[in-house]
mmCIF file of C-alpha atoms in Angstrom:
data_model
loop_
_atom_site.group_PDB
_atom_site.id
_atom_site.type_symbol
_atom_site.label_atom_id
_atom_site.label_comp_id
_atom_site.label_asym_id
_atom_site.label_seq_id
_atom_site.Cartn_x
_atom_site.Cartn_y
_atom_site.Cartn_z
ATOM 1 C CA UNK A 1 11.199 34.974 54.322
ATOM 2 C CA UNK A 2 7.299 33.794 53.552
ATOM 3 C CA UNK A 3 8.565 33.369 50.003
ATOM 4 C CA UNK A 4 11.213 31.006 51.035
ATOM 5 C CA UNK A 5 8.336 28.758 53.413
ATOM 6 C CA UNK A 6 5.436 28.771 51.334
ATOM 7 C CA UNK A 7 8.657 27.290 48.332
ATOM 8 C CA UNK A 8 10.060 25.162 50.810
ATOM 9 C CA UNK A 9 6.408 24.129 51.351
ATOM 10 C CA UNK A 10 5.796 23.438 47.857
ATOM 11 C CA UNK A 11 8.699 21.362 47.290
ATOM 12 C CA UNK A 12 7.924 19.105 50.128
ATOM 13 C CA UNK A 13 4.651 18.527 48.961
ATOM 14 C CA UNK A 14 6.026 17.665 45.642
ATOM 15 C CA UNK A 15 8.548 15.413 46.884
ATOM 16 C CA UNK A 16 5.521 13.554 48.950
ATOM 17 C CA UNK A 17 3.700 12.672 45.571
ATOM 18 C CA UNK A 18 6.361 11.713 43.679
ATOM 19 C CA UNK A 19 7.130 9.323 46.659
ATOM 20 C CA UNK A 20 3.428 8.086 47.182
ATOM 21 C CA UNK A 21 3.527 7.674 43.533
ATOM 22 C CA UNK A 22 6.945 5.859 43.270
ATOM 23 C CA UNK A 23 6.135 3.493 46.666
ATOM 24 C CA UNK A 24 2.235 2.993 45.490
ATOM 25 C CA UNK A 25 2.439 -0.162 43.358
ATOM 26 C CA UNK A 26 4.534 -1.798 46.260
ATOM 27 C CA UNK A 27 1.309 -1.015 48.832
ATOM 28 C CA UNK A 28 -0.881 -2.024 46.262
ATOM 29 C CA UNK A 29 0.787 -5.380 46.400
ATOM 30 C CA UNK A 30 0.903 -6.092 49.941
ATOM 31 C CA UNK A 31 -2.317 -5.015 49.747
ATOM 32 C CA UNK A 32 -3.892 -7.021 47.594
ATOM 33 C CA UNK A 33 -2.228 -10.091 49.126
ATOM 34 C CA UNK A 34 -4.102 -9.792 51.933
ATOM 35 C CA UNK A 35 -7.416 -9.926 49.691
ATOM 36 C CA UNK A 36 -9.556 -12.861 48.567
ATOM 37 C CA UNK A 37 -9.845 -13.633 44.631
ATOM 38 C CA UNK A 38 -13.347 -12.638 44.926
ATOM 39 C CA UNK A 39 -11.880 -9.199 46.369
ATOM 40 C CA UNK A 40 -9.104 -8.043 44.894
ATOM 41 C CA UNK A 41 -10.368 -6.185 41.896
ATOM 42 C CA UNK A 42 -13.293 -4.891 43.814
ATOM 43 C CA UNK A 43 -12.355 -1.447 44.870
ATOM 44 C CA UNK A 44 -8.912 -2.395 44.030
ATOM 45 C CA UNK A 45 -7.835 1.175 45.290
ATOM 46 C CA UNK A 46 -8.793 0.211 48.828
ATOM 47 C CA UNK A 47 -5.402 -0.165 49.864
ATOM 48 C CA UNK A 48 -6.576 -1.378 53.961
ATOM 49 C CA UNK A 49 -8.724 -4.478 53.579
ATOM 50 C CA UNK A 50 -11.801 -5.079 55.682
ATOM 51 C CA UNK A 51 -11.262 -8.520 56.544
ATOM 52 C CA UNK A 52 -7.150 -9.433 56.021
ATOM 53 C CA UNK A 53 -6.728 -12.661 54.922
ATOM 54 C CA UNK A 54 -3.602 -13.631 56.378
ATOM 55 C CA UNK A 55 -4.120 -17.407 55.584
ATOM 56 C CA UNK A 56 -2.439 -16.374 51.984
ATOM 57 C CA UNK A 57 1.186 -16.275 53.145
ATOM 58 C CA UNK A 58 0.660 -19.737 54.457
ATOM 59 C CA UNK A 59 -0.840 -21.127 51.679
ATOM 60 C CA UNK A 60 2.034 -20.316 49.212
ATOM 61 C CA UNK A 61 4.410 -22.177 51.432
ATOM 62 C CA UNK A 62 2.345 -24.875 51.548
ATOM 63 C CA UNK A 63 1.237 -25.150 47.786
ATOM 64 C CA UNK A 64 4.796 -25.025 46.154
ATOM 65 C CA UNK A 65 8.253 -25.892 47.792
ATOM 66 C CA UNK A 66 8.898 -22.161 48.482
ATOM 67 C CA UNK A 67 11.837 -23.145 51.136
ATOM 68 C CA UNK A 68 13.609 -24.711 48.656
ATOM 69 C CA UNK A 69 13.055 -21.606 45.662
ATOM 70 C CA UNK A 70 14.831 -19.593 48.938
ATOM 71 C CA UNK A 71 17.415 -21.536 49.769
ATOM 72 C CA UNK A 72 18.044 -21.561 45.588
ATOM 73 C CA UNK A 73 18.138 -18.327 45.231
ATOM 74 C CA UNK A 74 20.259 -17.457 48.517
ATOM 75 C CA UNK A 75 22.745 -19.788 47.502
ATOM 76 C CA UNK A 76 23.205 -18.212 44.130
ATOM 77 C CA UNK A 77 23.122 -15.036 45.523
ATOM 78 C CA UNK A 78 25.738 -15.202 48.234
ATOM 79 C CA UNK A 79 27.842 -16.725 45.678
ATOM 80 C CA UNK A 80 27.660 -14.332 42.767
ATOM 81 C CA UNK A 81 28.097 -11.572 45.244
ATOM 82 C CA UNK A 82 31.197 -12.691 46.458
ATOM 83 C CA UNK A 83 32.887 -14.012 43.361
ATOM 84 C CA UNK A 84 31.670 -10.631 41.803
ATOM 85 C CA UNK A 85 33.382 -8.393 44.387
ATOM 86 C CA UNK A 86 36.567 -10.486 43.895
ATOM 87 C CA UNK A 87 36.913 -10.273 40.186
ATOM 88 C CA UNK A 88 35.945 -7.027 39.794
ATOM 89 C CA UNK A 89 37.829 -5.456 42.750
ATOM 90 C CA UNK A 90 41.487 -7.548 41.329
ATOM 91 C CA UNK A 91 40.430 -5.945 38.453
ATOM 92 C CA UNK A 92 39.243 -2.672 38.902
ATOM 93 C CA UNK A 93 42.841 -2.582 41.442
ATOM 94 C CA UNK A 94 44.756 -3.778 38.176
ATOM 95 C CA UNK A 95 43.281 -0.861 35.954
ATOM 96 C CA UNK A 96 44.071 2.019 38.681
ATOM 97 C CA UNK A 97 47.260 1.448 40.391
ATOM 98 C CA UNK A 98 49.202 -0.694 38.547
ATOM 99 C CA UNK A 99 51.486 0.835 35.670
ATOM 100 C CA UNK A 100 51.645 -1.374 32.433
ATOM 101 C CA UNK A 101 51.839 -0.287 28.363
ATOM 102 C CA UNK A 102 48.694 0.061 27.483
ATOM 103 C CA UNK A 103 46.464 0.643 30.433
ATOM 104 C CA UNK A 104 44.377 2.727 29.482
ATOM 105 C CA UNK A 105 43.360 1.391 26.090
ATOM 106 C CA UNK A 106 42.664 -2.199 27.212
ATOM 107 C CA UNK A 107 40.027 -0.749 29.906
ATOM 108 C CA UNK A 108 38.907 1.227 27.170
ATOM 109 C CA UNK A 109 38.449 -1.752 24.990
ATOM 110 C CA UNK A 110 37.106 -3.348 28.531
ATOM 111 C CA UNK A 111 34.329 -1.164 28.984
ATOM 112 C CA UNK A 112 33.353 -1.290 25.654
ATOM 113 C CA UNK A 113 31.747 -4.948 26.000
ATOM 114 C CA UNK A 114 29.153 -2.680 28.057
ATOM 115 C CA UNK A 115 28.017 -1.884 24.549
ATOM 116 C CA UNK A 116 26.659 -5.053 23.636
ATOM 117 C CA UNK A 117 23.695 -5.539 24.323
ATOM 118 C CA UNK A 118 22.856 -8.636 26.326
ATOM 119 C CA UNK A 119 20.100 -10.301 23.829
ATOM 120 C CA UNK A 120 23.501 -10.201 21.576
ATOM 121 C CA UNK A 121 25.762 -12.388 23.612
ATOM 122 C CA UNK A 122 22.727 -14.796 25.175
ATOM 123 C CA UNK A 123 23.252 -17.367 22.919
ATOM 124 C CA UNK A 124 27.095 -17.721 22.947
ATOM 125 C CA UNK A 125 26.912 -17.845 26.388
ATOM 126 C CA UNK A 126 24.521 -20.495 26.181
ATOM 127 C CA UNK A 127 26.473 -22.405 24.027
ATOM 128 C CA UNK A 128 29.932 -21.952 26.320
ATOM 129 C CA UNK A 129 27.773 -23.353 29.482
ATOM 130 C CA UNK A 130 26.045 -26.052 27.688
ATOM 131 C CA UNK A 131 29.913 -27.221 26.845
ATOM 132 C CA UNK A 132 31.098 -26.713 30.035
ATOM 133 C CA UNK A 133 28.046 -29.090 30.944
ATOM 134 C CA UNK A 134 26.793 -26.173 33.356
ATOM 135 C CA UNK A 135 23.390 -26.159 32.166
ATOM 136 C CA UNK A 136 20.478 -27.013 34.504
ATOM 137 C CA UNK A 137 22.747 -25.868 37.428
ATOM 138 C CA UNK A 138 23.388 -23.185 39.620
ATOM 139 C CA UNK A 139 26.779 -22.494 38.415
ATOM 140 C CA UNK A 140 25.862 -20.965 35.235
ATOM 141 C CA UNK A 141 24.209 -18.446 37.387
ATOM 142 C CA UNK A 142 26.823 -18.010 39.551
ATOM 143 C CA UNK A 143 29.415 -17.575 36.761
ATOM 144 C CA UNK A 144 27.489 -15.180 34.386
ATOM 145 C CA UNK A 145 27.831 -12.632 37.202
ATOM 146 C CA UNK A 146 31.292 -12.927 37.419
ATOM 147 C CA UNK A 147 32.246 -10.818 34.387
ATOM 148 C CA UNK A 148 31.129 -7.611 35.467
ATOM 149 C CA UNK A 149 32.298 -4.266 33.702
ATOM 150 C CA UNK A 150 30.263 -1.969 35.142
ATOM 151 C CA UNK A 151 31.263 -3.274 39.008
ATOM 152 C CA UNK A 152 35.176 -2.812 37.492
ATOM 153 C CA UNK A 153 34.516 0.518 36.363
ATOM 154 C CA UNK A 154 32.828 1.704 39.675
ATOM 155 C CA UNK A 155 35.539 0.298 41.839
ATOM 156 C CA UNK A 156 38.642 1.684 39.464
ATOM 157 C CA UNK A 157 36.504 5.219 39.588
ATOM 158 C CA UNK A 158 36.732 5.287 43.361
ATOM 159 C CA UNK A 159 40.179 4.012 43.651
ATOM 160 C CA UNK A 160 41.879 6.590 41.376
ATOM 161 C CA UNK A 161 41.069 8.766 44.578
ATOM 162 C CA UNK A 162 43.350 7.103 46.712
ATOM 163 C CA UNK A 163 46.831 8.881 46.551
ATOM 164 C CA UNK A 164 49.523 6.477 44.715
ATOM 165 C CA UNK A 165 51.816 7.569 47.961
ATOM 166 C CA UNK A 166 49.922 5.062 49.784
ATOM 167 C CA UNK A 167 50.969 2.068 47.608
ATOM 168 C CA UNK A 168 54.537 3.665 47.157
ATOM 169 C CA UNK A 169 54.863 3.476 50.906
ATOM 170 C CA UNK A 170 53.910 0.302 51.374
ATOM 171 C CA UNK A 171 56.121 -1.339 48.612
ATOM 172 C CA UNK A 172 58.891 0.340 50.192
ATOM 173 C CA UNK A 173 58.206 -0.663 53.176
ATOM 174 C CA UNK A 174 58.666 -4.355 51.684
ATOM 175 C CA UNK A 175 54.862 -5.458 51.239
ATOM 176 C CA UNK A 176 53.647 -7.206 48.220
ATOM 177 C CA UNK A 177 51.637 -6.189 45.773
ATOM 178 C CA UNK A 178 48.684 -8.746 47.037
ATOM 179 C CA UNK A 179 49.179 -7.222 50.511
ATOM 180 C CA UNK A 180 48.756 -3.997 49.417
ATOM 181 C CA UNK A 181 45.318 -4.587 47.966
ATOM 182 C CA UNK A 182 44.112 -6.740 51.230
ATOM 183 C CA UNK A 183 45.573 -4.221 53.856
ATOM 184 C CA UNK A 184 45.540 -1.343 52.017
ATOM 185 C CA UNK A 185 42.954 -0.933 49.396
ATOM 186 C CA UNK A 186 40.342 -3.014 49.874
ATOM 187 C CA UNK A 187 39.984 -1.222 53.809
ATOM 188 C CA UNK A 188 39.539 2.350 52.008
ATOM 189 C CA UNK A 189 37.186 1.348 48.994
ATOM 190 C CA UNK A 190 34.572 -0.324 51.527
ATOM 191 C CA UNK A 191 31.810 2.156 50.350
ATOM 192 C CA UNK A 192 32.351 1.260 46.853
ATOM 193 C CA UNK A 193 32.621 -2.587 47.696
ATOM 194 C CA UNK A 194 29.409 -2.084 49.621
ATOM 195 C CA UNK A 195 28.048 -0.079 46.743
ATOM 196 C CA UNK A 196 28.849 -2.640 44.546
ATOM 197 C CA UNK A 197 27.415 -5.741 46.218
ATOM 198 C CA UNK A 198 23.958 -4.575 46.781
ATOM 199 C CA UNK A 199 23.803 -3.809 43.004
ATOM 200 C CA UNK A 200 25.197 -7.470 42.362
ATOM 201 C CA UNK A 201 22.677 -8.867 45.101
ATOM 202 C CA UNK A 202 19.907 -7.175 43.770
ATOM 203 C CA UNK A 203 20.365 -7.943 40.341
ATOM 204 C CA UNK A 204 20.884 -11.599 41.416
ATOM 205 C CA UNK A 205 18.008 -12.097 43.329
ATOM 206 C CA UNK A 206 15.426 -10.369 41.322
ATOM 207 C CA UNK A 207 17.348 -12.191 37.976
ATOM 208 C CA UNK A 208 14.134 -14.203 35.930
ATOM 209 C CA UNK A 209 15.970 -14.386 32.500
ATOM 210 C CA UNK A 210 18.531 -16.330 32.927
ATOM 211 C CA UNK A 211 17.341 -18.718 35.757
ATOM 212 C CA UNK A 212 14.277 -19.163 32.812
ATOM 213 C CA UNK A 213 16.883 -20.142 30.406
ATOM 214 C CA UNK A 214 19.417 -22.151 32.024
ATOM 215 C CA UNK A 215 17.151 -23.702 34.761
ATOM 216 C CA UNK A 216 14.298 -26.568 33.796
ATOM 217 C CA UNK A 217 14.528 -28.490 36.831
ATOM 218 C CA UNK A 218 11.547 -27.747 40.000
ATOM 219 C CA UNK A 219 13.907 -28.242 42.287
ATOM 220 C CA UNK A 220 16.598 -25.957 40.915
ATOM 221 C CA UNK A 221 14.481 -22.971 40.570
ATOM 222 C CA UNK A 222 15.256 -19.726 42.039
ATOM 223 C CA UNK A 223 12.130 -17.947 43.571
ATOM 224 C CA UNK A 224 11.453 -15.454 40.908
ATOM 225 C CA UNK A 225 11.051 -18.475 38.850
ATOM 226 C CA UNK A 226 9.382 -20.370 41.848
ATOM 227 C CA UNK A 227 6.573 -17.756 41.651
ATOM 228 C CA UNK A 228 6.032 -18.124 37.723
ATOM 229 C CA UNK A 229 5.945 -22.018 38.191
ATOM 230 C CA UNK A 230 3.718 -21.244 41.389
ATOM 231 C CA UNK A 231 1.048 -19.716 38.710
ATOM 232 C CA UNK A 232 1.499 -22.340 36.553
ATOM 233 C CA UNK A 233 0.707 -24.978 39.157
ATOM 234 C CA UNK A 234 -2.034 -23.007 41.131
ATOM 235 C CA UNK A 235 -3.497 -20.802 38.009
ATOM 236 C CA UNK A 236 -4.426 -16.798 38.196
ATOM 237 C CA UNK A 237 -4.392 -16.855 42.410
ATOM 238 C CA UNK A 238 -4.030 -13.129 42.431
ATOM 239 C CA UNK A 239 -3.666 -12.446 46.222
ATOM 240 C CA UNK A 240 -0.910 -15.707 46.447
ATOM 241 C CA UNK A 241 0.987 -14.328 44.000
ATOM 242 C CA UNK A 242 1.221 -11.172 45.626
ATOM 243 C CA UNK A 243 1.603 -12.729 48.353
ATOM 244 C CA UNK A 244 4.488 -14.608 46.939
ATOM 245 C CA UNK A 245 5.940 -11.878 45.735
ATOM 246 C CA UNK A 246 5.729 -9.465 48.762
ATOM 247 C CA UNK A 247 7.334 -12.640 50.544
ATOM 248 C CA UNK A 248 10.345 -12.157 47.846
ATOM 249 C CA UNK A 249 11.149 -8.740 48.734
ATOM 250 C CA UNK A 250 11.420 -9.077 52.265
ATOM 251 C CA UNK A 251 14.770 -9.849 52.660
ATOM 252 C CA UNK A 252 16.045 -7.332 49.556
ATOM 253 C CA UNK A 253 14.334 -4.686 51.763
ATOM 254 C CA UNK A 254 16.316 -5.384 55.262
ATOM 255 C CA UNK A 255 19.381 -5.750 53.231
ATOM 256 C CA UNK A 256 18.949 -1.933 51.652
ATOM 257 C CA UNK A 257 17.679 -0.887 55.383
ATOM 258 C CA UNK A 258 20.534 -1.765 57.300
ATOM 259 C CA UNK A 259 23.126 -0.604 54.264
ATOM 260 C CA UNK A 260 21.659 2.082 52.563
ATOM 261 C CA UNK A 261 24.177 4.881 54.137
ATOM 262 C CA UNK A 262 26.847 3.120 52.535
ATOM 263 C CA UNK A 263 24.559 2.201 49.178
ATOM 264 C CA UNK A 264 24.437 6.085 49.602
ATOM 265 C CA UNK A 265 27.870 7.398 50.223
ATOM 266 C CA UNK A 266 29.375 4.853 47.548
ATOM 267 C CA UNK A 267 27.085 6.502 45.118
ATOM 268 C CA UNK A 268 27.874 10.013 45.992
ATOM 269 C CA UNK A 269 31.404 9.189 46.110
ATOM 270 C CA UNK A 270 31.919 7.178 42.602
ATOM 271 C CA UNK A 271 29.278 9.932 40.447
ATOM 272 C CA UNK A 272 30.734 13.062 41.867
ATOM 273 C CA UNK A 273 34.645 12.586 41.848
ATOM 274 C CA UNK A 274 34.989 9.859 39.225
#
């Protein structure tokens, strides 16, 4: 009985470093944007300043059109999360209930392009959006997320679960195949959808590369970009940018707040039966 405490004990303690060490650089940063550039290297490990200097979060609004780096990168956000959840769910449907020669080998040869490494297709893709005349909009964003193997492979995973007997009931009861996936499907695989989008959001709201690449345009710019263009403008301002950056988070933080038991359950669900 003691041995099982004083183990229990020492695992908790464990798992309290290795989350004070995992969560520390994020304090560090809200930290130090409450700091003064005089300040924030001086005892840089004081993570509660003396005198908060709250005036910082103002100042980035004021010094850079932050609203508008927002409302950029909301936009494209919202967007690619919804365009990705519809491609990849009609596709990840087509791959696990529908019947066709050859099935298995084309999502085979599908989840291969999860091989190549991005650096290796950057340049095509460039060239495809330049001739689409996408560049220096938010489109090519938006579009670049749409092609998504590894959202089609988590969303087949989870719906090989669902019994075929559903869909066999339903076409025999006279609905379509479309209905099927609306009324049927797409109702049971809501942790995976959920899963699925917060990956999609966060990858599209902390996305610098290709905003860098495909964006040149101040008032285009997302707000990872906002903040590099912000350092340009406004040089080495330490506690802004943190400030700037803590500012960016906010929102990705709610989000995972209020949907973390399904971030959770679609996990556990698509890694342990898939």
């Amino acid at each position: 009985m003691t041995k099982t405490i004083i183990k229990n004990v020492c695992v908790y303690i464990l798992l309290l470093l290795v989350a004070f060490v995992t969560v520390l650089p994020f304090i560090w940063m809200v930290s130090a944007s409450l700091k003064t550039q005089a300040t924030i290297f001086q005892n840089s490990m004081q993570l509660i300043p003396k005198d908060p200097v709250w005036s910082n979060y103002g100042d980035v609004w004021r010094k850079v059109p932050f609203a508008t780096f927002y409302l950029n990168t909301i936009k494209i956000t919202i967007l690619s999360t919804v365009g990705t959840l519809i491609s990849a769910s009609l596709a990840a449907y087509a791959f696990a209930k529908l019947k066709f020669p050859g099935n298995d080998k084309l999502f085979l040869l599908f989840l291969a392009t999860m091989m190549i490494p991005g650096q290796a297709i950057m340049i095509p893709q460039f060239e495809i959006m330049k001739n689409l005349g996408l560049v220096n909009t938010h489109w090519a964003l938006i579009l670049l997320t749409l092609f998504n193997p590894y959202g089609v492979f988590l969303l087949r995973q989870f719906l090989l679960q669902l019994p075929d007997d559903l869909n066999e009931s339903a076409r025999i009861d006279g609905c379509s195949e479309f209905g099927i996936f609306m009324r049927i499907i797409m109702p049971l695989a809501k942790p995976a959808l959920v899963t699925l989008g917060i990956f999609t959001l966060l990858g599209s709201w902390n996305d610098f590369l290709n905003p860098l690449i495909y964006l040149s345009q101040e008032k285009l710019y997302t707000i990872q970009l906002g903040i590099r263009y912000f350092q340009q403008v406004n040089g080495a301002d330490y506690p802004l940018i943190m400030a700037a950056t803590t500012m960016s988070l906010i929102p990705m933080i709610i989000i995972y707040l209020f949907a973390q038991r399904y971030f959770i359950e679609g996990i556990a669900v698509t890694g342990t039966k898939g």
